[in-house]
Amino acid sequence: MTLQSIFARFGLVIIIVMFFSFFSYISPVFLTFDNQVNIVEASAIVLILALGMTLVVAMGGIDLSIGIAFDFGAAFAVVALKDFGAAWYIACLVGVMGGALVGLLNAFLIVILKISPFMATLGTFFVGSSVERVFTNGGGPISYRRMPQEYRDLAVGDVFGIPTEVVIAAVVCLVYFIALERSIFGKRIHAIGLQKDAANVAGIPVRRYMFIAFILASATCAIGGLIGSANIRMFTPLAGFSYLLDAIAAVFIGAAIHPKGRPNVIGTMVGVLFLGMIGNGLNLMGLDFNLKAALSGLILVGALALAVAQQRLR
Amino acid sequence: MTDALLKMCDITKSFPGVLALDNVALEVASGEIHGLVGENGAGKSTIIKVLAGVYKADAGTVEIDGHVLPDVTPRSVHDAGVRFIHQELHLVQHFTVTESVFMGQEEQTLLGLSTRAMRQKAEAFFETALGTEMSGNTLIRDLGIAERKLVQIARALIDNQAKLVVFDEPTAPLTSGETDKLFTAIRKLKEQGIAMIYVSHYLAEITGICDRVTVLRNGQNAGRFDEVFDDSAPAMISAMVGREIDELFPKTEHTPAAPRFEVTDLSAEKFEDVSFTIHRNEIVGVAGLVGSGREDLIDTIYGLAKPRSGTMKIDGVAQKFRAPADAVGAGIALVPRDRRHDGLVLDMSVSDNINLAALDTVSRGTLENRRAANAVATDMSETLDIRPRNIAATLRLLSGGNQQKVVLGRWLNKGADIFILDEPTVGVDVGAKVEIYQHIENLAQDGVSVLVSSSDPGELIGLCDRILVMLRGKIVAEVSTTDLGVDELVALTTGGATQEAVS
């Protein structure tokens, strides 16, 4: 094994370890337990959205509208609480259904009208943004300071000392892991993503699966929206957009570390935590937080280049 | 027809493991229409690609107008006046006729493109050189296929430098009415002294328009006809086929039991009024050239394409398939012609591919049961002798024959009542072929109804009980394979036997 092939095979892992060591060395705070918990906690919402994205990308698509699903989740839940006095769990349910509506539109555009996922979800993104602005009379937040404590606890509570949002993200992660990596459903989704026509000929109801997957992905993103709105006790229009690029980056970093280059749940989790670590580390170093985007971009491109190099070696 | 315009001598070309051309000669006199015929894999397209400079011959010379080309490249051949009319049109739907004709060879002055001059030139060319009227402003998408073909020809010949035009299956996408327009243009070109090579499967066309014909078989010259008559087709066919069906086939007599699959008056875009029945324990073949509607028939039966009208019944129950999933649910299995694209998920393992259609049988609830799945895959790769004997191997790494066994294995595992095999042995080596034939035979013995669609007449005769012959979208004959010769079947598929008139 040459140095080159070692780097191509484990390059990304090496980079992650390098950054981790670097931050630990440079900042006395980085390696502390509290700070590590910080990273994980700050990554919870991104992880939930990135998992939805993983499902869609594994199926050979892309979803640019996950931010809208996030927003709809928050908006539907907050409005249910505020204007209808709904119980917290009803509000959660309504929020998830609100997100699912976004997925329903995507599924309709992609499966029925046969528009490419990129264009269809871009359209949904535009339409959704506009709907949010119109609904809030120009983009002002809908705030609800007196929301029930149970709902508020989605973001600030804890379960046996573990922050609730981390627990929720872990549960979603587990469900996605089983669904995508260990179930028949996942096997079929992967087959569709790898070779749609072959999956179709093999008798997999491709259209039905695509329909379901887009709705599931959006509903998942809405869970992120619930936590986000609970955290700041309001619905802020277009807040979800900020998660889009991190989610896409995490999915593709995750695919790059998979031995076969496939989008996968564990890889996405690693990708999200990695991006979270970069943001956190830069912060602790007192560097401009805005550098994070530049580093994320470099790392993503580097990871993809490594993935290509790996393919060539195989 | 005295001097030779094109002389290709002793052309040899091999690909890894295949000798595609073995000392082949092709000679075209100036001003003649020279037919080039042969079965699939005979080497027709290889020699055309050598002439085009796409493939570099291992040995042999290409001489045009008495000069040996030192280096056969697309450029040098073009400069020598050879033009190619490929089977695919490669036209931009939203361009006008003028834009299409001049694409890549636009005429311009200092003031920009001379659109008007180009249009007039194009229209004049259609009239004088191709004998047809065409408006330069018409959009390609508004033209019929035959007219698009003429645009393609005009594009190749507009510079008036062509001496030799090569037509590769020009009528394959055309209906019989449309071919007339093309033949008018071809005759007109001949009047202008342009020589042509005409590659076609349709022998009736060959005997209709060609002056001389070269026959290829298995990469070798198999005869040349210096005079062509209307009744030359049978002689050409025996030159093309030239072999007996070997002992590849395990054929036994089947006694067809009750009817299982009935198709009545099925019509779709590319075929119409197709009716047939397949019984239990029976292997039925479908023969037909590219463009005969054979492929579309298979796609429609399997729910990949929509029928326009007609009915399909399985065991007397009417069926409607909106997607392959419905067909699979009704007990149909398809081994598709494009195995690498439609048959397999190439980046998945042997085990995953074998289990793909029947995942629910190797699961606990909705969870995968990998041990069960692997056991099934291991069994199947023993039964079918899939090599390497490694169920974790990625499909991409297997040979064509082993890939095909995996597709077969998937459906054997799923257990279907009706097997449709489309070109089951394309790209499969002889050893694996024999094994696949045996498995197909076993299916019929077990009571399965089998439909085999193939462009290899020998395979159909060796394997099937009867054969449906398709020509231009219709079933023109249904023949029993008992005492059926390959030449007779080829004659039926090429329209050579029905004496189809070519105007």
PDB file of N, CA, C and O in Angstrom, chain A residues 114 178-192 194-208 260 262 311, chain B residues 302 304 323-325 328 334 336 339-349 352 356-357 359-360 363 365-368 370 392 394 410-411:
ATOM      1  N   LYS A 114     -43.149  14.694 -13.542  1.00  0.00           N
ATOM      2  CA  LYS A 114     -41.848  14.232 -14.057  1.00  0.00           C
ATOM      3  C   LYS A 114     -40.834  15.362 -14.246  1.00  0.00           C
ATOM      4  O   LYS A 114     -40.082  15.397 -15.228  1.00  0.00           O
ATOM      5  N   ILE A 178     -32.112   2.252  10.580  1.00  0.00           N
ATOM      6  CA  ILE A 178     -32.821   0.991  10.353  1.00  0.00           C
ATOM      7  C   ILE A 178     -33.544   1.012   9.006  1.00  0.00           C
ATOM      8  O   ILE A 178     -33.452   0.078   8.216  1.00  0.00           O
ATOM      9  N   ALA A 179     -34.219   2.133   8.732  1.00  0.00           N
ATOM     10  CA  ALA A 179     -35.015   2.202   7.506  1.00  0.00           C
ATOM     11  C   ALA A 179     -34.142   2.151   6.255  1.00  0.00           C
ATOM     12  O   ALA A 179     -34.449   1.453   5.299  1.00  0.00           O
ATOM     13  N   LEU A 180     -33.035   2.872   6.302  1.00  0.00           N
ATOM     14  CA  LEU A 180     -32.248   3.027   5.083  1.00  0.00           C
ATOM     15  C   LEU A 180     -31.168   1.960   4.924  1.00  0.00           C
ATOM     16  O   LEU A 180     -30.821   1.578   3.818  1.00  0.00           O
ATOM     17  N   GLU A 181     -30.638   1.473   6.030  1.00  0.00           N
ATOM     18  CA  GLU A 181     -29.503   0.550   5.933  1.00  0.00           C
ATOM     19  C   GLU A 181     -29.847  -0.890   6.322  1.00  0.00           C
ATOM     20  O   GLU A 181     -29.050  -1.789   6.106  1.00  0.00           O
ATOM     21  N   ARG A 182     -30.994  -1.092   6.934  1.00  0.00           N
ATOM     22  CA  ARG A 182     -31.274  -2.436   7.425  1.00  0.00           C
ATOM     23  C   ARG A 182     -32.628  -2.978   7.003  1.00  0.00           C
ATOM     24  O   ARG A 182     -32.999  -4.076   7.386  1.00  0.00           O
ATOM     25  N   SER A 183     -33.405  -2.211   6.251  1.00  0.00           N
ATOM     26  CA  SER A 183     -34.744  -2.704   5.910  1.00  0.00           C
ATOM     27  C   SER A 183     -34.878  -2.914   4.406  1.00  0.00           C
ATOM     28  O   SER A 183     -34.040  -2.484   3.620  1.00  0.00           O
ATOM     29  N   ILE A 184     -35.945  -3.611   4.040  1.00  0.00           N
ATOM     30  CA  ILE A 184     -36.252  -3.840   2.636  1.00  0.00           C
ATOM     31  C   ILE A 184     -36.468  -2.508   1.935  1.00  0.00           C
ATOM     32  O   ILE A 184     -36.025  -2.285   0.816  1.00  0.00           O
ATOM     33  N   PHE A 185     -37.172  -1.617   2.639  1.00  0.00           N
ATOM     34  CA  PHE A 185     -37.436  -0.283   2.104  1.00  0.00           C
ATOM     35  C   PHE A 185     -36.132   0.384   1.664  1.00  0.00           C
ATOM     36  O   PHE A 185     -36.027   0.891   0.545  1.00  0.00           O
ATOM     37  N   GLY A 186     -35.138   0.347   2.572  1.00  0.00           N
ATOM     38  CA  GLY A 186     -33.859   0.991   2.274  1.00  0.00           C
ATOM     39  C   GLY A 186     -33.158   0.340   1.096  1.00  0.00           C
ATOM     40  O   GLY A 186     -32.601   1.015   0.229  1.00  0.00           O
ATOM     41  N   LYS A 187     -33.205  -0.997   1.051  1.00  0.00           N
ATOM     42  CA  LYS A 187     -32.556  -1.714  -0.050  1.00  0.00           C
ATOM     43  C   LYS A 187     -33.157  -1.265  -1.381  1.00  0.00           C
ATOM     44  O   LYS A 187     -32.465  -1.047  -2.365  1.00  0.00           O
ATOM     45  N   ARG A 188     -34.487  -1.110  -1.372  1.00  0.00           N
ATOM     46  CA  ARG A 188     -35.149  -0.698  -2.615  1.00  0.00           C
ATOM     47  C   ARG A 188     -34.831   0.759  -2.954  1.00  0.00           C
ATOM     48  O   ARG A 188     -34.631   1.098  -4.119  1.00  0.00           O
ATOM     49  N   ILE A 189     -34.787   1.613  -1.920  1.00  0.00           N
ATOM     50  CA  ILE A 189     -34.432   3.017  -2.157  1.00  0.00           C
ATOM     51  C   ILE A 189     -33.023   3.103  -2.776  1.00  0.00           C
ATOM     52  O   ILE A 189     -32.795   3.811  -3.750  1.00  0.00           O
ATOM     53  N   HIS A 190     -32.097   2.346  -2.204  1.00  0.00           N
ATOM     54  CA  HIS A 190     -30.730   2.359  -2.743  1.00  0.00           C
ATOM     55  C   HIS A 190     -30.701   1.840  -4.180  1.00  0.00           C
ATOM     56  O   HIS A 190     -29.976   2.366  -5.018  1.00  0.00           O
ATOM     57  N   ALA A 191     -31.480   0.807  -4.455  1.00  0.00           N
ATOM     58  CA  ALA A 191     -31.519   0.263  -5.821  1.00  0.00           C
ATOM     59  C   ALA A 191     -32.037   1.314  -6.789  1.00  0.00           C
ATOM     60  O   ALA A 191     -31.509   1.481  -7.894  1.00  0.00           O
ATOM     61  N   ILE A 192     -33.063   2.053  -6.366  1.00  0.00           N
ATOM     62  CA  ILE A 192     -33.606   3.113  -7.223  1.00  0.00           C
ATOM     63  C   ILE A 192     -32.544   4.179  -7.458  1.00  0.00           C
ATOM     64  O   ILE A 192     -32.350   4.655  -8.576  1.00  0.00           O
ATOM     65  N   LEU A 194     -29.319   3.882  -7.372  1.00  0.00           N
ATOM     66  CA  LEU A 194     -28.186   3.409  -8.156  1.00  0.00           C
ATOM     67  C   LEU A 194     -28.563   3.200  -9.611  1.00  0.00           C
ATOM     68  O   LEU A 194     -27.821   3.558 -10.513  1.00  0.00           O
ATOM     69  N   GLN A 195     -29.691   2.597  -9.847  1.00  0.00           N
ATOM     70  CA  GLN A 195     -30.092   2.308 -11.225  1.00  0.00           C
ATOM     71  C   GLN A 195     -31.606   2.205 -11.295  1.00  0.00           C
ATOM     72  O   GLN A 195     -32.188   1.143 -11.136  1.00  0.00           O
ATOM     73  N   LYS A 196     -32.199   3.345 -11.558  1.00  0.00           N
ATOM     74  CA  LYS A 196     -33.655   3.447 -11.498  1.00  0.00           C
ATOM     75  C   LYS A 196     -34.347   2.494 -12.465  1.00  0.00           C
ATOM     76  O   LYS A 196     -35.317   1.816 -12.098  1.00  0.00           O
ATOM     77  N   ASP A 197     -33.850   2.420 -13.700  1.00  0.00           N
ATOM     78  CA  ASP A 197     -34.512   1.581 -14.691  1.00  0.00           C
ATOM     79  C   ASP A 197     -34.441   0.109 -14.311  1.00  0.00           C
ATOM     80  O   ASP A 197     -35.400  -0.644 -14.496  1.00  0.00           O
ATOM     81  N   ALA A 198     -33.298  -0.295 -13.785  1.00  0.00           N
ATOM     82  CA  ALA A 198     -33.153  -1.691 -13.384  1.00  0.00           C
ATOM     83  C   ALA A 198     -34.084  -2.003 -12.210  1.00  0.00           C
ATOM     84  O   ALA A 198     -34.685  -3.070 -12.145  1.00  0.00           O
ATOM     85  N   ALA A 199     -34.226  -1.049 -11.286  1.00  0.00           N
ATOM     86  CA  ALA A 199     -35.126  -1.249 -10.159  1.00  0.00           C
ATOM     87  C   ALA A 199     -36.557  -1.398 -10.653  1.00  0.00           C
ATOM     88  O   ALA A 199     -37.317  -2.253 -10.190  1.00  0.00           O
ATOM     89  N   ASN A 200     -36.905  -0.598 -11.632  1.00  0.00           N
ATOM     90  CA  ASN A 200     -38.240  -0.649 -12.218  1.00  0.00           C
ATOM     91  C   ASN A 200     -38.511  -2.015 -12.852  1.00  0.00           C
ATOM     92  O   ASN A 200     -39.542  -2.644 -12.600  1.00  0.00           O
ATOM     93  N   VAL A 201     -37.562  -2.496 -13.648  1.00  0.00           N
ATOM     94  CA  VAL A 201     -37.727  -3.786 -14.313  1.00  0.00           C
ATOM     95  C   VAL A 201     -37.775  -4.925 -13.285  1.00  0.00           C
ATOM     96  O   VAL A 201     -38.439  -5.928 -13.487  1.00  0.00           O
ATOM     97  N   ALA A 202     -37.093  -4.726 -12.155  1.00  0.00           N
ATOM     98  CA  ALA A 202     -37.105  -5.765 -11.127  1.00  0.00           C
ATOM     99  C   ALA A 202     -38.436  -5.777 -10.361  1.00  0.00           C
ATOM    100  O   ALA A 202     -38.601  -6.535  -9.414  1.00  0.00           O
ATOM    101  N   GLY A 203     -39.371  -4.912 -10.766  1.00  0.00           N
ATOM    102  CA  GLY A 203     -40.692  -4.955 -10.157  1.00  0.00           C
ATOM    103  C   GLY A 203     -40.842  -4.077  -8.935  1.00  0.00           C
ATOM    104  O   GLY A 203     -41.841  -4.171  -8.221  1.00  0.00           O
ATOM    105  N   ILE A 204     -39.859  -3.226  -8.658  1.00  0.00           N
ATOM    106  CA  ILE A 204     -40.006  -2.297  -7.540  1.00  0.00           C
ATOM    107  C   ILE A 204     -40.913  -1.154  -8.004  1.00  0.00           C
ATOM    108  O   ILE A 204     -40.689  -0.581  -9.064  1.00  0.00           O
ATOM    109  N   PRO A 205     -41.960  -0.842  -7.232  1.00  0.00           N
ATOM    110  CA  PRO A 205     -42.840   0.263  -7.631  1.00  0.00           C
ATOM    111  C   PRO A 205     -42.129   1.597  -7.436  1.00  0.00           C
ATOM    112  O   PRO A 205     -42.328   2.293  -6.440  1.00  0.00           O
ATOM    113  N   VAL A 206     -41.297   1.956  -8.395  1.00  0.00           N
ATOM    114  CA  VAL A 206     -40.382   3.085  -8.264  1.00  0.00           C
ATOM    115  C   VAL A 206     -41.125   4.382  -7.957  1.00  0.00           C
ATOM    116  O   VAL A 206     -40.742   5.145  -7.076  1.00  0.00           O
ATOM    117  N   ARG A 207     -42.210   4.610  -8.686  1.00  0.00           N
ATOM    118  CA  ARG A 207     -42.915   5.875  -8.510  1.00  0.00           C
ATOM    119  C   ARG A 207     -43.494   6.001  -7.103  1.00  0.00           C
ATOM    120  O   ARG A 207     -43.408   7.042  -6.467  1.00  0.00           O
ATOM    121  N   ARG A 208     -44.061   4.907  -6.611  1.00  0.00           N
ATOM    122  CA  ARG A 208     -44.644   4.947  -5.265  1.00  0.00           C
ATOM    123  C   ARG A 208     -43.559   5.224  -4.227  1.00  0.00           C
ATOM    124  O   ARG A 208     -43.730   6.030  -3.317  1.00  0.00           O
ATOM    125  N   LYS A 260     -18.305   2.343  -0.614  1.00  0.00           N
ATOM    126  CA  LYS A 260     -18.789   2.284  -1.995  1.00  0.00           C
ATOM    127  C   LYS A 260     -19.280   3.641  -2.486  1.00  0.00           C
ATOM    128  O   LYS A 260     -19.952   3.727  -3.518  1.00  0.00           O
ATOM    129  N   ARG A 262     -21.595   5.584  -1.274  1.00  0.00           N
ATOM    130  CA  ARG A 262     -23.049   5.764  -1.211  1.00  0.00           C
ATOM    131  C   ARG A 262     -23.434   6.730  -0.095  1.00  0.00           C
ATOM    132  O   ARG A 262     -22.813   6.731   0.971  1.00  0.00           O
ATOM    133  N   GLN A 311     -12.379   5.747  -6.000  1.00  0.00           N
ATOM    134  CA  GLN A 311     -13.012   4.966  -7.058  1.00  0.00           C
ATOM    135  C   GLN A 311     -11.947   4.476  -8.030  1.00  0.00           C
ATOM    136  O   GLN A 311     -11.977   3.345  -8.491  1.00  0.00           O
TER     137      GLN A 311
ATOM    138  N   TYR B 302     -44.791  -5.947 -20.680  1.00  0.00           N
ATOM    139  CA  TYR B 302     -44.249  -5.920 -19.322  1.00  0.00           C
ATOM    140  C   TYR B 302     -44.621  -4.643 -18.565  1.00  0.00           C
ATOM    141  O   TYR B 302     -44.196  -4.431 -17.438  1.00  0.00           O
ATOM    142  N   LEU B 304     -43.786  -1.575 -19.389  1.00  0.00           N
ATOM    143  CA  LEU B 304     -42.796  -0.495 -19.532  1.00  0.00           C
ATOM    144  C   LEU B 304     -43.290   0.571 -20.496  1.00  0.00           C
ATOM    145  O   LEU B 304     -42.815   1.697 -20.487  1.00  0.00           O
ATOM    146  N   ALA B 323     -47.237  -0.416 -14.613  1.00  0.00           N
ATOM    147  CA  ALA B 323     -45.791  -0.391 -14.383  1.00  0.00           C
ATOM    148  C   ALA B 323     -45.329  -1.844 -14.288  1.00  0.00           C
ATOM    149  O   ALA B 323     -46.138  -2.742 -14.069  1.00  0.00           O
ATOM    150  N   PRO B 324     -44.031  -2.086 -14.464  1.00  0.00           N
ATOM    151  CA  PRO B 324     -43.523  -3.458 -14.348  1.00  0.00           C
ATOM    152  C   PRO B 324     -43.923  -4.121 -13.032  1.00  0.00           C
ATOM    153  O   PRO B 324     -44.142  -5.325 -13.005  1.00  0.00           O
ATOM    154  N   ALA B 325     -44.052  -3.324 -11.963  1.00  0.00           N
ATOM    155  CA  ALA B 325     -44.433  -3.916 -10.684  1.00  0.00           C
ATOM    156  C   ALA B 325     -45.748  -4.688 -10.817  1.00  0.00           C
ATOM    157  O   ALA B 325     -45.924  -5.746 -10.207  1.00  0.00           O
ATOM    158  N   VAL B 328     -45.034  -7.974 -12.662  1.00  0.00           N
ATOM    159  CA  VAL B 328     -44.360  -8.897 -11.754  1.00  0.00           C
ATOM    160  C   VAL B 328     -45.381  -9.495 -10.788  1.00  0.00           C
ATOM    161  O   VAL B 328     -45.380 -10.691 -10.523  1.00  0.00           O
ATOM    162  N   LEU B 334     -39.171 -10.533 -16.557  1.00  0.00           N
ATOM    163  CA  LEU B 334     -38.504 -10.084 -17.777  1.00  0.00           C
ATOM    164  C   LEU B 334     -36.993 -10.123 -17.602  1.00  0.00           C
ATOM    165  O   LEU B 334     -36.442  -9.562 -16.664  1.00  0.00           O
ATOM    166  N   PRO B 336     -34.308  -8.479 -19.486  1.00  0.00           N
ATOM    167  CA  PRO B 336     -34.327  -7.427 -20.513  1.00  0.00           C
ATOM    168  C   PRO B 336     -33.143  -7.479 -21.454  1.00  0.00           C
ATOM    169  O   PRO B 336     -32.112  -8.062 -21.134  1.00  0.00           O
ATOM    170  N   ARG B 339     -29.111  -5.592 -20.525  1.00  0.00           N
ATOM    171  CA  ARG B 339     -28.886  -6.157 -19.203  1.00  0.00           C
ATOM    172  C   ARG B 339     -28.179  -5.182 -18.279  1.00  0.00           C
ATOM    173  O   ARG B 339     -28.510  -5.047 -17.114  1.00  0.00           O
ATOM    174  N   ARG B 340     -27.189  -4.468 -18.798  1.00  0.00           N
ATOM    175  CA  ARG B 340     -26.390  -3.599 -17.939  1.00  0.00           C
ATOM    176  C   ARG B 340     -27.161  -2.355 -17.499  1.00  0.00           C
ATOM    177  O   ARG B 340     -26.846  -1.755 -16.487  1.00  0.00           O
ATOM    178  N   HIS B 341     -28.147  -1.997 -18.269  1.00  0.00           N
ATOM    179  CA  HIS B 341     -28.915  -0.797 -17.921  1.00  0.00           C
ATOM    180  C   HIS B 341     -30.209  -1.132 -17.187  1.00  0.00           C
ATOM    181  O   HIS B 341     -30.550  -0.506 -16.190  1.00  0.00           O
ATOM    182  N   ASP B 342     -30.926  -2.133 -17.694  1.00  0.00           N
ATOM    183  CA  ASP B 342     -32.248  -2.434 -17.140  1.00  0.00           C
ATOM    184  C   ASP B 342     -32.279  -3.683 -16.275  1.00  0.00           C
ATOM    185  O   ASP B 342     -33.199  -3.869 -15.492  1.00  0.00           O
ATOM    186  N   GLY B 343     -31.298  -4.549 -16.465  1.00  0.00           N
ATOM    187  CA  GLY B 343     -31.382  -5.845 -15.811  1.00  0.00           C
ATOM    188  C   GLY B 343     -30.782  -5.860 -14.425  1.00  0.00           C
ATOM    189  O   GLY B 343     -31.260  -6.570 -13.541  1.00  0.00           O
ATOM    190  N   LEU B 344     -29.734  -5.081 -14.225  1.00  0.00           N
ATOM    191  CA  LEU B 344     -28.963  -5.223 -13.006  1.00  0.00           C
ATOM    192  C   LEU B 344     -28.664  -3.880 -12.373  1.00  0.00           C
ATOM    193  O   LEU B 344     -28.540  -2.878 -13.058  1.00  0.00           O
ATOM    194  N   VAL B 345     -28.550  -3.894 -11.058  1.00  0.00           N
ATOM    195  CA  VAL B 345     -27.983  -2.735 -10.384  1.00  0.00           C
ATOM    196  C   VAL B 345     -26.494  -3.037 -10.262  1.00  0.00           C
ATOM    197  O   VAL B 345     -26.066  -3.810  -9.412  1.00  0.00           O
ATOM    198  N   LEU B 346     -25.718  -2.462 -11.169  1.00  0.00           N
ATOM    199  CA  LEU B 346     -24.333  -2.894 -11.338  1.00  0.00           C
ATOM    200  C   LEU B 346     -23.459  -2.666 -10.110  1.00  0.00           C
ATOM    201  O   LEU B 346     -22.470  -3.343  -9.905  1.00  0.00           O
ATOM    202  N   ASP B 347     -23.829  -1.667  -9.292  1.00  0.00           N
ATOM    203  CA  ASP B 347     -23.013  -1.379  -8.120  1.00  0.00           C
ATOM    204  C   ASP B 347     -23.479  -2.127  -6.876  1.00  0.00           C
ATOM    205  O   ASP B 347     -22.965  -1.906  -5.785  1.00  0.00           O
ATOM    206  N   MET B 348     -24.474  -2.983  -7.036  1.00  0.00           N
ATOM    207  CA  MET B 348     -24.873  -3.808  -5.902  1.00  0.00           C
ATOM    208  C   MET B 348     -24.252  -5.202  -6.053  1.00  0.00           C
ATOM    209  O   MET B 348     -23.767  -5.569  -7.115  1.00  0.00           O
ATOM    210  N   SER B 349     -24.323  -5.961  -4.973  1.00  0.00           N
ATOM    211  CA  SER B 349     -23.674  -7.267  -4.976  1.00  0.00           C
ATOM    212  C   SER B 349     -24.531  -8.313  -5.689  1.00  0.00           C
ATOM    213  O   SER B 349     -25.697  -8.089  -5.996  1.00  0.00           O
ATOM    214  N   ASP B 352     -27.540  -9.034  -3.458  1.00  0.00           N
ATOM    215  CA  ASP B 352     -28.596  -8.021  -3.543  1.00  0.00           C
ATOM    216  C   ASP B 352     -29.373  -8.134  -4.850  1.00  0.00           C
ATOM    217  O   ASP B 352     -30.595  -8.009  -4.870  1.00  0.00           O
ATOM    218  N   LEU B 356     -33.376  -8.974  -5.284  1.00  0.00           N
ATOM    219  CA  LEU B 356     -34.041  -7.678  -5.457  1.00  0.00           C
ATOM    220  C   LEU B 356     -35.550  -7.773  -5.716  1.00  0.00           C
ATOM    221  O   LEU B 356     -36.323  -6.931  -5.255  1.00  0.00           O
ATOM    222  N   ALA B 357     -35.976  -8.790  -6.442  1.00  0.00           N
ATOM    223  CA  ALA B 357     -37.399  -8.872  -6.783  1.00  0.00           C
ATOM    224  C   ALA B 357     -38.211  -9.564  -5.692  1.00  0.00           C
ATOM    225  O   ALA B 357     -39.433  -9.510  -5.684  1.00  0.00           O
ATOM    226  N   LEU B 359     -37.466  -9.438  -2.110  1.00  0.00           N
ATOM    227  CA  LEU B 359     -36.907  -9.058  -0.809  1.00  0.00           C
ATOM    228  C   LEU B 359     -37.826  -9.438   0.340  1.00  0.00           C
ATOM    229  O   LEU B 359     -37.372  -9.767   1.434  1.00  0.00           O
ATOM    230  N   ASP B 360     -39.131  -9.414   0.079  1.00  0.00           N
ATOM    231  CA  ASP B 360     -40.069  -9.697   1.161  1.00  0.00           C
ATOM    232  C   ASP B 360     -40.009 -11.150   1.613  1.00  0.00           C
ATOM    233  O   ASP B 360     -40.504 -11.483   2.692  1.00  0.00           O
ATOM    234  N   SER B 363     -36.979 -11.613   4.775  1.00  0.00           N
ATOM    235  CA  SER B 363     -37.048 -10.531   5.743  1.00  0.00           C
ATOM    236  C   SER B 363     -37.722 -11.006   7.024  1.00  0.00           C
ATOM    237  O   SER B 363     -38.413 -12.011   7.045  1.00  0.00           O
ATOM    238  N   GLY B 365     -40.322  -9.225   9.134  1.00  0.00           N
ATOM    239  CA  GLY B 365     -41.123  -8.015   9.063  1.00  0.00           C
ATOM    240  C   GLY B 365     -40.607  -7.164   7.930  1.00  0.00           C
ATOM    241  O   GLY B 365     -40.465  -7.645   6.807  1.00  0.00           O
ATOM    242  N   THR B 366     -40.272  -5.926   8.252  1.00  0.00           N
ATOM    243  CA  THR B 366     -39.734  -5.075   7.189  1.00  0.00           C
ATOM    244  C   THR B 366     -38.210  -5.083   7.210  1.00  0.00           C
ATOM    245  O   THR B 366     -37.584  -4.482   6.364  1.00  0.00           O
ATOM    246  N   LEU B 367     -37.631  -5.741   8.191  1.00  0.00           N
ATOM    247  CA  LEU B 367     -36.170  -5.741   8.277  1.00  0.00           C
ATOM    248  C   LEU B 367     -35.564  -6.813   7.377  1.00  0.00           C
ATOM    249  O   LEU B 367     -36.115  -7.891   7.216  1.00  0.00           O
ATOM    250  N   GLU B 368     -34.433  -6.468   6.808  1.00  0.00           N
ATOM    251  CA  GLU B 368     -33.721  -7.438   6.003  1.00  0.00           C
ATOM    252  C   GLU B 368     -33.241  -8.584   6.875  1.00  0.00           C
ATOM    253  O   GLU B 368     -32.800  -8.361   7.994  1.00  0.00           O
ATOM    254  N   ARG B 370     -30.323 -10.735   6.437  1.00  0.00           N
ATOM    255  CA  ARG B 370     -29.184 -10.913   5.544  1.00  0.00           C
ATOM    256  C   ARG B 370     -28.739 -12.362   5.434  1.00  0.00           C
ATOM    257  O   ARG B 370     -28.292 -12.803   4.393  1.00  0.00           O
ATOM    258  N   ALA B 392     -20.813 -11.589  -2.557  1.00  0.00           N
ATOM    259  CA  ALA B 392     -20.614 -10.191  -2.173  1.00  0.00           C
ATOM    260  C   ALA B 392     -19.986  -9.390  -3.309  1.00  0.00           C
ATOM    261  O   ALA B 392     -19.856  -8.176  -3.227  1.00  0.00           O
ATOM    262  N   THR B 394     -19.356  -7.256  -6.549  1.00  0.00           N
ATOM    263  CA  THR B 394     -20.157  -6.252  -7.253  1.00  0.00           C
ATOM    264  C   THR B 394     -20.426  -6.723  -8.681  1.00  0.00           C
ATOM    265  O   THR B 394     -19.529  -7.229  -9.346  1.00  0.00           O
ATOM    266  N   ARG B 410     -32.425 -14.152 -10.370  1.00  0.00           N
ATOM    267  CA  ARG B 410     -33.385 -13.324  -9.646  1.00  0.00           C
ATOM    268  C   ARG B 410     -34.803 -13.805  -9.880  1.00  0.00           C
ATOM    269  O   ARG B 410     -35.603 -13.919  -8.961  1.00  0.00           O
ATOM    270  N   TRP B 411     -35.093 -14.115 -11.156  1.00  0.00           N
ATOM    271  CA  TRP B 411     -36.473 -14.500 -11.469  1.00  0.00           C
ATOM    272  C   TRP B 411     -36.759 -15.946 -11.108  1.00  0.00           C
ATOM    273  O   TRP B 411     -37.881 -16.290 -10.765  1.00  0.00           O
TER     274      TRP B 411
END
